Structure formats: C-alpha cells, structure tokens
mmCIF file of C-alpha atoms and ligand atoms in Angstrom:
data_model
loop_
_atom_site.group_PDB
_atom_site.id
_atom_site.type_symbol
_atom_site.label_atom_id
_atom_site.label_comp_id
_atom_site.label_asym_id
_atom_site.label_seq_id
_atom_site.Cartn_x
_atom_site.Cartn_y
_atom_site.Cartn_z
ATOM 1 C CA MET A 29 115.759 126.005 88.921
ATOM 2 C CA HIS A 30 113.865 126.222 86.437
ATOM 3 C CA VAL A 31 109.816 126.528 86.742
ATOM 4 C CA PHE A 32 106.705 125.323 84.553
ATOM 5 C CA THR A 33 103.785 125.850 84.398
ATOM 6 C CA LYS A 34 103.024 123.359 80.724
ATOM 7 C CA THR A 35 103.255 120.068 81.046
ATOM 8 C CA THR A 36 104.707 119.735 77.627
ATOM 9 C CA TYR A 37 107.629 122.033 78.692
ATOM 10 C CA LEU A 38 108.211 119.450 81.483
ATOM 11 C CA LEU A 39 108.603 116.899 79.697
ATOM 12 C CA ASN A 40 110.532 118.222 76.866
ATOM 13 C CA HIS A 41 113.397 119.634 79.445
ATOM 14 C CA ILE A 42 113.110 116.054 81.206
ATOM 15 C CA GLU A 43 113.921 114.532 77.456
ATOM 16 C CA GLY A 44 116.561 116.496 76.523
ATOM 17 C CA LEU A 45 118.303 115.591 79.599
ATOM 18 C CA LYS A 46 121.382 112.620 79.151
ATOM 19 C CA PRO A 47 121.222 110.187 80.002
ATOM 20 C CA PHE A 48 117.171 110.224 81.349
ATOM 21 C CA PRO A 49 117.281 110.823 84.875
ATOM 22 C CA LYS A 50 115.732 109.005 88.489
ATOM 23 C CA ILE A 51 113.221 111.392 88.792
ATOM 24 C CA GLY A 52 112.114 112.107 91.847
ATOM 25 C CA PHE A 53 108.972 113.868 92.929
ATOM 26 C CA VAL A 54 107.484 116.161 95.719
ATOM 27 C CA PRO A 55 103.237 117.307 95.264
ATOM 28 C CA THR A 56 103.270 119.933 97.592
ATOM 29 C CA MET A 57 99.699 122.335 97.871
ATOM 30 C CA GLY A 58 102.895 124.564 98.364
ATOM 31 C CA ALA A 59 102.980 126.716 101.537
ATOM 32 C CA LEU A 60 106.765 125.198 101.853
ATOM 33 C CA HIS A 61 107.952 124.811 105.187
ATOM 34 C CA LYS A 62 110.746 122.437 106.736
ATOM 35 C CA GLY A 63 108.511 119.040 106.172
ATOM 36 C CA HIS A 64 108.649 119.805 102.415
ATOM 37 C CA LEU A 65 111.984 120.766 102.187
ATOM 38 C CA SER A 66 112.892 117.546 103.928
ATOM 39 C CA LEU A 67 111.075 115.667 101.401
ATOM 40 C CA THR A 68 112.793 117.243 98.933
ATOM 41 C CA GLU A 69 116.251 116.756 100.336
ATOM 42 C CA THR A 70 115.597 113.244 100.947
ATOM 43 C CA SER A 71 114.893 112.850 96.870
ATOM 44 C CA LEU A 72 117.868 115.191 95.991
ATOM 45 C CA ILE A 73 119.875 111.618 97.744
ATOM 46 C CA ASP A 74 117.964 109.304 96.246
ATOM 47 C CA ASN A 75 117.691 110.514 92.827
ATOM 48 C CA ASP A 76 119.091 112.378 89.264
ATOM 49 C CA ILE A 77 116.388 115.421 89.422
ATOM 50 C CA THR A 78 113.625 116.460 91.589
ATOM 51 C CA ILE A 79 110.312 117.769 90.364
ATOM 52 C CA VAL A 80 108.604 119.877 93.134
ATOM 53 C CA SER A 81 104.770 120.087 92.211
ATOM 54 C CA ILE A 82 102.946 123.922 93.791
ATOM 55 C CA PHE A 83 99.596 122.726 93.102
ATOM 56 C CA VAL A 84 96.811 123.216 95.282
ATOM 57 C CA ASN A 85 94.291 121.278 94.864
ATOM 58 C CA PRO A 86 90.711 122.160 94.626
ATOM 59 C CA THR A 87 89.619 118.627 93.886
ATOM 60 C CA GLN A 88 89.772 117.561 97.300
ATOM 61 C CA PHE A 89 88.866 120.926 99.516
ATOM 62 C CA ASN A 90 85.261 120.181 100.434
ATOM 63 C CA ASN A 91 84.852 123.389 101.990
ATOM 64 C CA VAL A 92 84.824 126.204 99.833
ATOM 65 C CA GLU A 93 85.954 128.553 102.673
ATOM 66 C CA ASP A 94 88.860 126.136 103.529
ATOM 67 C CA LEU A 95 90.090 126.212 99.457
ATOM 68 C CA GLU A 96 89.605 129.935 99.728
ATOM 69 C CA LYS A 97 91.338 130.314 102.714
ATOM 70 C CA TYR A 98 94.408 127.315 102.423
ATOM 71 C CA PRO A 99 97.789 129.774 102.719
ATOM 72 C CA ARG A 100 99.193 130.808 98.854
ATOM 73 C CA ASP A 101 102.862 132.581 98.471
ATOM 74 C CA LEU A 102 104.765 131.304 95.267
ATOM 75 C CA GLN A 103 106.840 133.909 95.238
ATOM 76 C CA LYS A 104 108.472 132.989 98.699
ATOM 77 C CA ASP A 105 108.162 129.085 98.224
ATOM 78 C CA LEU A 106 110.556 129.880 94.098
ATOM 79 C CA GLU A 107 112.627 131.478 96.893
ATOM 80 C CA LEU A 108 113.021 128.929 98.790
ATOM 81 C CA LEU A 109 113.406 126.395 96.943
ATOM 82 C CA GLU A 110 116.012 128.892 94.500
ATOM 83 C CA ASN A 111 118.085 129.588 98.084
ATOM 84 C CA PHE A 112 117.757 125.456 98.794
ATOM 85 C CA ASN A 113 119.064 124.052 96.524
ATOM 86 C CA ASN A 114 119.458 124.534 92.543
ATOM 87 C CA LYS A 115 119.088 120.818 91.028
ATOM 88 C CA ILE A 116 114.991 121.704 91.176
ATOM 89 C CA ILE A 117 112.433 121.152 88.737
ATOM 90 C CA VAL A 118 109.196 123.552 90.797
ATOM 91 C CA PHE A 119 105.876 122.450 88.353
ATOM 92 C CA CYS A 120 102.429 124.705 88.938
ATOM 93 C CA PRO A 121 100.428 124.163 86.360
ATOM 94 C CA SER A 122 97.033 125.961 86.094
ATOM 95 C CA PRO A 123 94.168 123.649 87.361
ATOM 96 C CA LYS A 124 93.066 123.420 83.824
ATOM 97 C CA GLU A 125 96.497 123.124 82.616
ATOM 98 C CA LEU A 126 97.145 119.421 84.741
ATOM 99 C CA TYR A 127 93.458 118.392 84.723
ATOM 100 C CA GLN A 128 92.597 119.488 81.016
ATOM 101 C CA GLY A 129 89.461 120.085 80.900
ATOM 102 C CA THR A 130 86.511 119.582 83.229
ATOM 103 C CA VAL A 131 88.580 120.259 86.793
ATOM 104 C CA ALA A 132 86.463 116.888 88.892
ATOM 105 C CA SER A 133 87.537 114.518 90.739
ATOM 106 C CA GLN A 134 87.483 110.441 89.937
ATOM 107 C CA GLN A 135 85.843 107.840 92.347
ATOM 108 C CA PHE A 136 88.227 105.513 93.612
ATOM 109 C CA ASN A 137 87.878 102.571 96.557
ATOM 110 C CA PHE A 138 90.725 102.187 98.354
ATOM 111 C CA GLU A 139 89.613 99.608 100.415
ATOM 112 C CA GLY A 140 88.163 101.284 103.033
ATOM 113 C CA ILE A 141 90.481 103.277 104.416
ATOM 114 C CA GLU A 142 89.176 105.833 103.290
ATOM 115 C CA ASN A 143 85.974 106.097 104.445
ATOM 116 C CA GLU A 144 87.933 106.143 107.722
ATOM 117 C CA MET A 145 88.777 109.581 109.671
ATOM 118 C CA GLU A 146 89.891 112.769 106.838
ATOM 119 C CA GLY A 147 87.236 110.070 104.815
ATOM 120 C CA ALA A 148 85.124 110.083 107.438
ATOM 121 C CA PHE A 149 85.427 113.659 108.330
ATOM 122 C CA ARG A 150 85.704 115.195 104.682
ATOM 123 C CA PRO A 151 84.224 113.501 102.297
ATOM 124 C CA GLY A 152 84.679 112.830 99.027
ATOM 125 C CA HIS A 153 88.463 114.264 99.866
ATOM 126 C CA PHE A 154 90.308 111.300 98.956
ATOM 127 C CA ASP A 155 88.900 110.616 95.737
ATOM 128 C CA GLY A 156 90.489 114.289 94.806
ATOM 129 C CA VAL A 157 93.710 113.446 96.524
ATOM 130 C CA GLY A 158 93.456 110.331 94.553
ATOM 131 C CA THR A 159 92.944 111.969 91.083
ATOM 132 C CA VAL A 160 95.395 114.734 91.198
ATOM 133 C CA LEU A 161 98.045 111.938 92.208
ATOM 134 C CA SER A 162 97.157 110.158 89.017
ATOM 135 C CA LEU A 163 96.824 112.841 86.752
ATOM 136 C CA PHE A 164 100.081 113.874 88.435
ATOM 137 C CA PHE A 165 102.007 110.452 88.058
ATOM 138 C CA ASN A 166 100.359 110.123 85.081
ATOM 139 C CA ALA A 167 102.634 112.580 83.744
ATOM 140 C CA ILE A 168 105.655 112.512 85.323
ATOM 141 C CA THR A 169 106.652 108.652 85.693
ATOM 142 C CA PRO A 170 108.350 109.653 88.954
ATOM 143 C CA ASN A 171 111.038 106.852 90.120
ATOM 144 C CA ASN A 172 110.022 107.934 93.988
ATOM 145 C CA ALA A 173 108.145 110.056 94.941
ATOM 146 C CA TYR A 174 108.171 111.084 98.566
ATOM 147 C CA PHE A 175 105.102 112.474 101.535
ATOM 148 C CA GLY A 176 105.139 112.631 105.176
ATOM 149 C CA GLU A 177 103.709 110.709 107.098
ATOM 150 C CA LYS A 178 102.198 113.421 109.098
ATOM 151 C CA ASP A 179 99.828 112.626 106.870
ATOM 152 C CA PHE A 180 99.170 109.355 107.573
ATOM 153 C CA GLN A 181 96.273 107.968 106.362
ATOM 154 C CA GLN A 182 96.835 109.436 102.916
ATOM 155 C CA LEU A 183 99.962 107.769 102.809
ATOM 156 C CA GLN A 184 98.443 104.852 102.560
ATOM 157 C CA ILE A 185 96.132 105.656 100.596
ATOM 158 C CA ILE A 186 98.848 106.430 98.160
ATOM 159 C CA LYS A 187 100.172 103.410 98.832
ATOM 160 C CA LYS A 188 97.164 101.827 97.435
ATOM 161 C CA LEU A 189 97.235 104.116 94.311
ATOM 162 C CA VAL A 190 100.208 102.955 93.213
ATOM 163 C CA GLU A 191 99.025 99.307 93.700
ATOM 164 C CA ILE A 192 95.419 99.323 92.569
ATOM 165 C CA LYS A 193 96.857 101.408 89.309
ATOM 166 C CA LYS A 194 99.473 99.788 88.652
ATOM 167 C CA MET A 195 101.692 102.476 88.764
ATOM 168 C CA LYS A 196 105.208 102.238 88.247
ATOM 169 C CA THR A 197 105.956 104.963 91.039
ATOM 170 C CA ASN A 198 107.441 104.190 94.323
ATOM 171 C CA ILE A 199 106.076 105.712 97.371
ATOM 172 C CA VAL A 200 108.425 106.527 100.353
ATOM 173 C CA GLY A 201 106.736 107.763 103.005
ATOM 174 C CA CYS A 202 109.097 110.478 105.843
ATOM 175 C CA PRO A 203 108.570 110.938 109.597
ATOM 176 C CA ILE A 204 106.977 113.659 110.351
ATOM 177 C CA PHE A 205 109.220 117.319 110.988
ATOM 178 C CA ARG A 206 108.163 119.131 114.318
ATOM 179 C CA GLU A 207 108.281 122.566 115.693
ATOM 180 C CA ALA A 208 110.651 123.124 118.580
ATOM 181 C CA ASN A 209 107.549 122.321 121.014
ATOM 182 C CA GLY A 210 106.047 119.725 118.918
ATOM 183 C CA LEU A 211 103.609 121.165 116.576
ATOM 184 C CA ALA A 212 104.463 119.400 112.863
ATOM 185 C CA PHE A 213 104.407 121.344 110.530
ATOM 186 C CA SER A 214 102.414 121.964 108.381
ATOM 187 C CA SER A 215 101.159 124.844 105.545
ATOM 188 C CA ARG A 216 98.341 125.592 107.769
ATOM 189 C CA ASN A 217 100.348 126.273 109.912
ATOM 190 C CA ALA A 218 100.611 129.716 108.620
ATOM 191 C CA ARG A 219 97.423 131.007 109.529
ATOM 192 C CA LEU A 220 97.730 130.834 113.253
ATOM 193 C CA SER A 221 98.428 133.123 114.919
ATOM 194 C CA ILE A 222 102.006 133.138 117.511
ATOM 195 C CA GLU A 223 99.758 132.276 121.157
ATOM 196 C CA ALA A 224 97.923 129.624 119.165
ATOM 197 C CA LYS A 225 101.615 128.189 117.770
ATOM 198 C CA LYS A 226 102.454 127.901 120.871
ATOM 199 C CA ALA A 227 99.372 126.424 122.318
ATOM 200 C CA SER A 228 98.917 124.194 119.896
ATOM 201 C CA SER A 229 102.086 121.749 121.238
ATOM 202 C CA PHE A 230 99.494 120.532 123.463
ATOM 203 C CA ILE A 231 98.701 118.038 120.499
ATOM 204 C CA TYR A 232 101.307 116.524 120.475
ATOM 205 C CA HIS A 233 101.196 116.635 124.130
ATOM 206 C CA ILE A 234 98.510 114.363 124.001
ATOM 207 C CA LEU A 235 99.778 112.173 121.227
ATOM 208 C CA LYS A 236 102.997 111.921 123.356
ATOM 209 C CA ASN A 237 100.763 111.223 126.606
ATOM 210 C CA ALA A 238 99.461 108.424 124.382
ATOM 211 C CA LYS A 239 102.500 106.698 123.408
ATOM 212 C CA ASP A 240 103.255 106.923 126.974
ATOM 213 C CA ASN A 241 100.264 105.260 128.332
ATOM 214 C CA PHE A 242 100.221 102.493 125.744
ATOM 215 C CA GLY A 243 100.420 98.852 126.887
ATOM 216 C CA ILE A 244 99.665 99.733 130.397
ATOM 217 C CA LYS A 245 96.297 101.848 130.221
ATOM 218 C CA ASN A 246 94.033 99.513 127.066
ATOM 219 C CA ALA A 247 93.389 101.756 124.068
ATOM 220 C CA SER A 248 90.055 102.787 124.596
ATOM 221 C CA GLU A 249 90.677 104.189 128.295
ATOM 222 C CA ILE A 250 93.689 106.656 126.684
ATOM 223 C CA THR A 251 91.419 106.863 124.113
ATOM 224 C CA GLU A 252 88.369 108.322 126.562
ATOM 225 C CA GLU A 253 91.253 110.158 128.039
ATOM 226 C CA SER A 254 92.873 112.255 125.962
ATOM 227 C CA ILE A 255 89.052 113.536 124.510
ATOM 228 C CA GLU A 256 88.795 113.916 128.351
ATOM 229 C CA ALA A 257 92.282 116.669 128.090
ATOM 230 C CA PHE A 258 90.756 118.601 124.868
ATOM 231 C CA LYS A 259 87.092 119.200 126.935
ATOM 232 C CA LYS A 260 89.336 120.854 129.481
ATOM 233 C CA ASN A 261 91.017 123.037 126.916
ATOM 234 C CA PRO A 262 89.144 126.384 125.634
ATOM 235 C CA LEU A 263 90.917 126.410 122.700
ATOM 236 C CA PHE A 264 90.762 123.612 120.666
ATOM 237 C CA GLU A 265 87.717 121.668 119.250
ATOM 238 C CA LEU A 266 88.774 119.019 119.032
ATOM 239 C CA GLU A 267 86.983 116.652 115.554
ATOM 240 C CA TYR A 268 89.128 112.995 116.547
ATOM 241 C CA PHE A 269 91.402 111.369 118.643
ATOM 242 C CA ILE A 270 91.399 107.668 117.922
ATOM 243 C CA ILE A 271 93.752 104.721 118.143
ATOM 244 C CA ALA A 272 94.090 102.905 114.928
ATOM 245 C CA GLU A 273 95.536 99.851 113.239
ATOM 246 C CA THR A 274 97.755 101.337 110.944
ATOM 247 C CA LYS A 275 96.969 98.956 107.838
ATOM 248 C CA THR A 276 93.057 99.087 107.986
ATOM 249 C CA LEU A 277 92.945 102.304 109.706
ATOM 250 C CA LYS A 278 89.919 100.825 111.970
ATOM 251 C CA THR A 279 89.633 102.494 115.455
ATOM 252 C CA VAL A 280 90.420 99.549 118.096
ATOM 253 C CA ASN A 281 89.802 98.959 121.548
ATOM 254 C CA GLU A 282 91.341 95.951 122.403
ATOM 255 C CA ILE A 283 95.886 95.902 121.376
ATOM 256 C CA GLN A 284 96.850 92.807 119.216
ATOM 257 C CA PRO A 285 100.848 92.191 120.366
ATOM 258 C CA SER A 286 101.451 91.651 116.848
ATOM 259 C CA LYS A 287 100.101 95.280 115.098
ATOM 260 C CA LYS A 288 101.348 98.066 114.771
ATOM 261 C CA TYR A 289 98.851 101.148 115.678
ATOM 262 C CA ARG A 290 98.542 104.742 116.125
ATOM 263 C CA ALA A 291 96.707 107.708 117.695
ATOM 264 C CA PHE A 292 95.687 110.088 115.298
ATOM 265 C CA ILE A 293 94.226 113.938 115.982
ATOM 266 C CA ALA A 294 92.018 116.079 114.458
ATOM 267 C CA ALA A 295 91.453 119.628 116.365
ATOM 268 C CA PHE A 296 90.135 123.533 115.462
ATOM 269 C CA ILE A 297 92.607 126.082 117.259
ATOM 270 C CA GLU A 298 91.665 129.320 116.109
ATOM 271 C CA GLU A 299 88.314 128.020 112.978
ATOM 272 C CA VAL A 300 92.240 126.324 111.957
ATOM 273 C CA ARG A 301 92.438 122.530 111.124
ATOM 274 C CA LEU A 302 95.256 120.358 112.494
ATOM 275 C CA ILE A 303 95.918 117.074 111.868
ATOM 276 C CA ASP A 304 98.860 114.608 113.644
ATOM 277 C CA ASN A 305 99.890 111.795 114.876
ATOM 278 C CA ILE A 306 101.994 109.444 116.587
ATOM 279 C CA ALA A 307 103.266 105.627 116.524
ATOM 280 C CA LEU A 308 102.107 104.155 119.859
ATOM 281 C CA ASN A 309 104.160 100.909 119.218
HETATM 282 O O1 PAF B 423 99.475 117.038 101.016
HETATM 283 C C1 PAF B 423 99.263 117.538 100.176
HETATM 284 O O2 PAF B 423 99.879 118.539 100.551
HETATM 285 C C2 PAF B 423 98.150 117.607 99.267
HETATM 286 O O3 PAF B 423 97.498 116.185 99.724
HETATM 287 C C3 PAF B 423 98.796 116.455 97.902
HETATM 288 C C4 PAF B 423 99.453 114.975 98.667
HETATM 289 C C5 PAF B 423 100.274 117.364 97.525
HETATM 290 C C6 PAF B 423 98.126 116.790 97.349
HETATM 291 O O4 PAF B 423 97.808 117.702 96.213
#
C-alpha cells in the first residue's frame, strides 16, 4: 500500500501508472469504520485505483472543542486499510500542504440547502466541506468519489458543488452502514461508552417508527411524536428531528405523493453529537 503526505508525490505516482488509471476517491477524516471500508470496497470494484484520504479538515468545524476531540488514530487506520486491500493509495496531507497557505474556507452558495439542518446548527460547516473537497477534487481529479448517505445533506451539497464548479467527478452515494442494533457507523461512535452505544439504537428506533407511520400519520404528527419520545429519554438531548423533502431539504408538514422524503435526526449523547436519517418513501 502506498501512503503519501505530499500532493506532488501522489500525482507523480499516479502519472507513472500505465495505462492511466480510472481513479476512485474515498475522502475520510480517519477513525475508519465499516462504513468507510464499504465505500472503499465499492470504489475498488468501480475503478482501477482507489485513493483514500485521511484528513481531519479544520475548516468544517465550527467548534474548536469538537475539532480537538475528533478521534484520530492514523496508525490503526493504515493497518485497517493495509489488511483490507493492498491496491489502495492513502493520502494524508497536513493542513498546510493541502491548503497551500492560509487554512480558511471559501464561501459557497449551494442554492439554500446549506442553510438547512446541519448548516443551521453548524454555521460555516458546509463552506469548510466545499472548500476541502474542491481542493481534493482539483488536485486528484477523481473519476468517481464515494460518500455515505448518513451525511445525506453533505451528499446533496457535494453534488451541487460539482455541478456549480463544473467538475467532472461523478458523486456516488452509498447506503448507511449500521451496527447490529441499528446505530449508524460513525467515527464519533469511538467516543461513546459501551452503554451509550447500546442506548443509541434509540435513534434508529425513532427513525424506523417515523418510516412505519409515514403515509398513515401526517408529517407534523410524526415530528411531534418523535420530539416527545426524545424528551422522555433522559440520555439524549435532541437538536432536531425533521422530515424534509430530499432535493430542497426543506422541512415539510404536508406530503406530496410525487416527491421523496427523509427523516433526519441530530442528537447528543454523552456530549457526542450523532446524526442519522432514513428514507421514508
Ligand atoms: O464526511 C466526512 O468525513 C467529511 O465531511 C469529508 C467528506 C471527508 C470532508 O472533510
């Protein structure tokens, strides 16, 4: 497995490959889990080479403490990838190397979807995501890039990013990977106690319940009931439960049969912020 920290060395290596390969890209912030490995597996099937980036992007954190506490274990990540498949290239640049100067966000207009949910609760977050992915996409020019649907809003934002910037990379959304109890895999789960991990199946339970009731009850009823259920669970602090249309990500109360909807949750347990979502129709 090749590991690069410098963009020029990575590009030289790729240019030396004959014939020039079809490139798959799996951007990550490390603390790799089965969700990341499944994205990598999909990329390995679709492409000649797969670049996995490991980079905790400072500009997408609106909270310094959250950035400091973000789990990091590069050695373990490299071991996981090494055992998993030797055709992977790992790219783990420093912030200075990737940003080539000031580590700061550009500002983006993603036609409003950046202001919903995560955008509303984490100001500047999607500017940071847009900035770091523009840097990666411009440097690596991947044919395909893979993202999990757990960060569904992020996935929609990235599709908008390549559209707005007229980039050639095809954005591939992949299904959410869950623990046996329904908890969505996330790097942040590494910060949870065993008890909290068990208790966090509650998030999926609420989402499943929303799905089961969709079409039977209206969206505002489901929303109220879900918020009530969180109020009764002392382990959680709910940030939002929202039913939104999948294109605009605007909260809805009335459903139109021709449109697609998802339920979204952000909640804290043991001061760890977890997000999850489910397709309702
Ligand atoms: O989803 C993530 O881990 C990050 O937001 C990403 C896409 C790697 C950008 O830093």
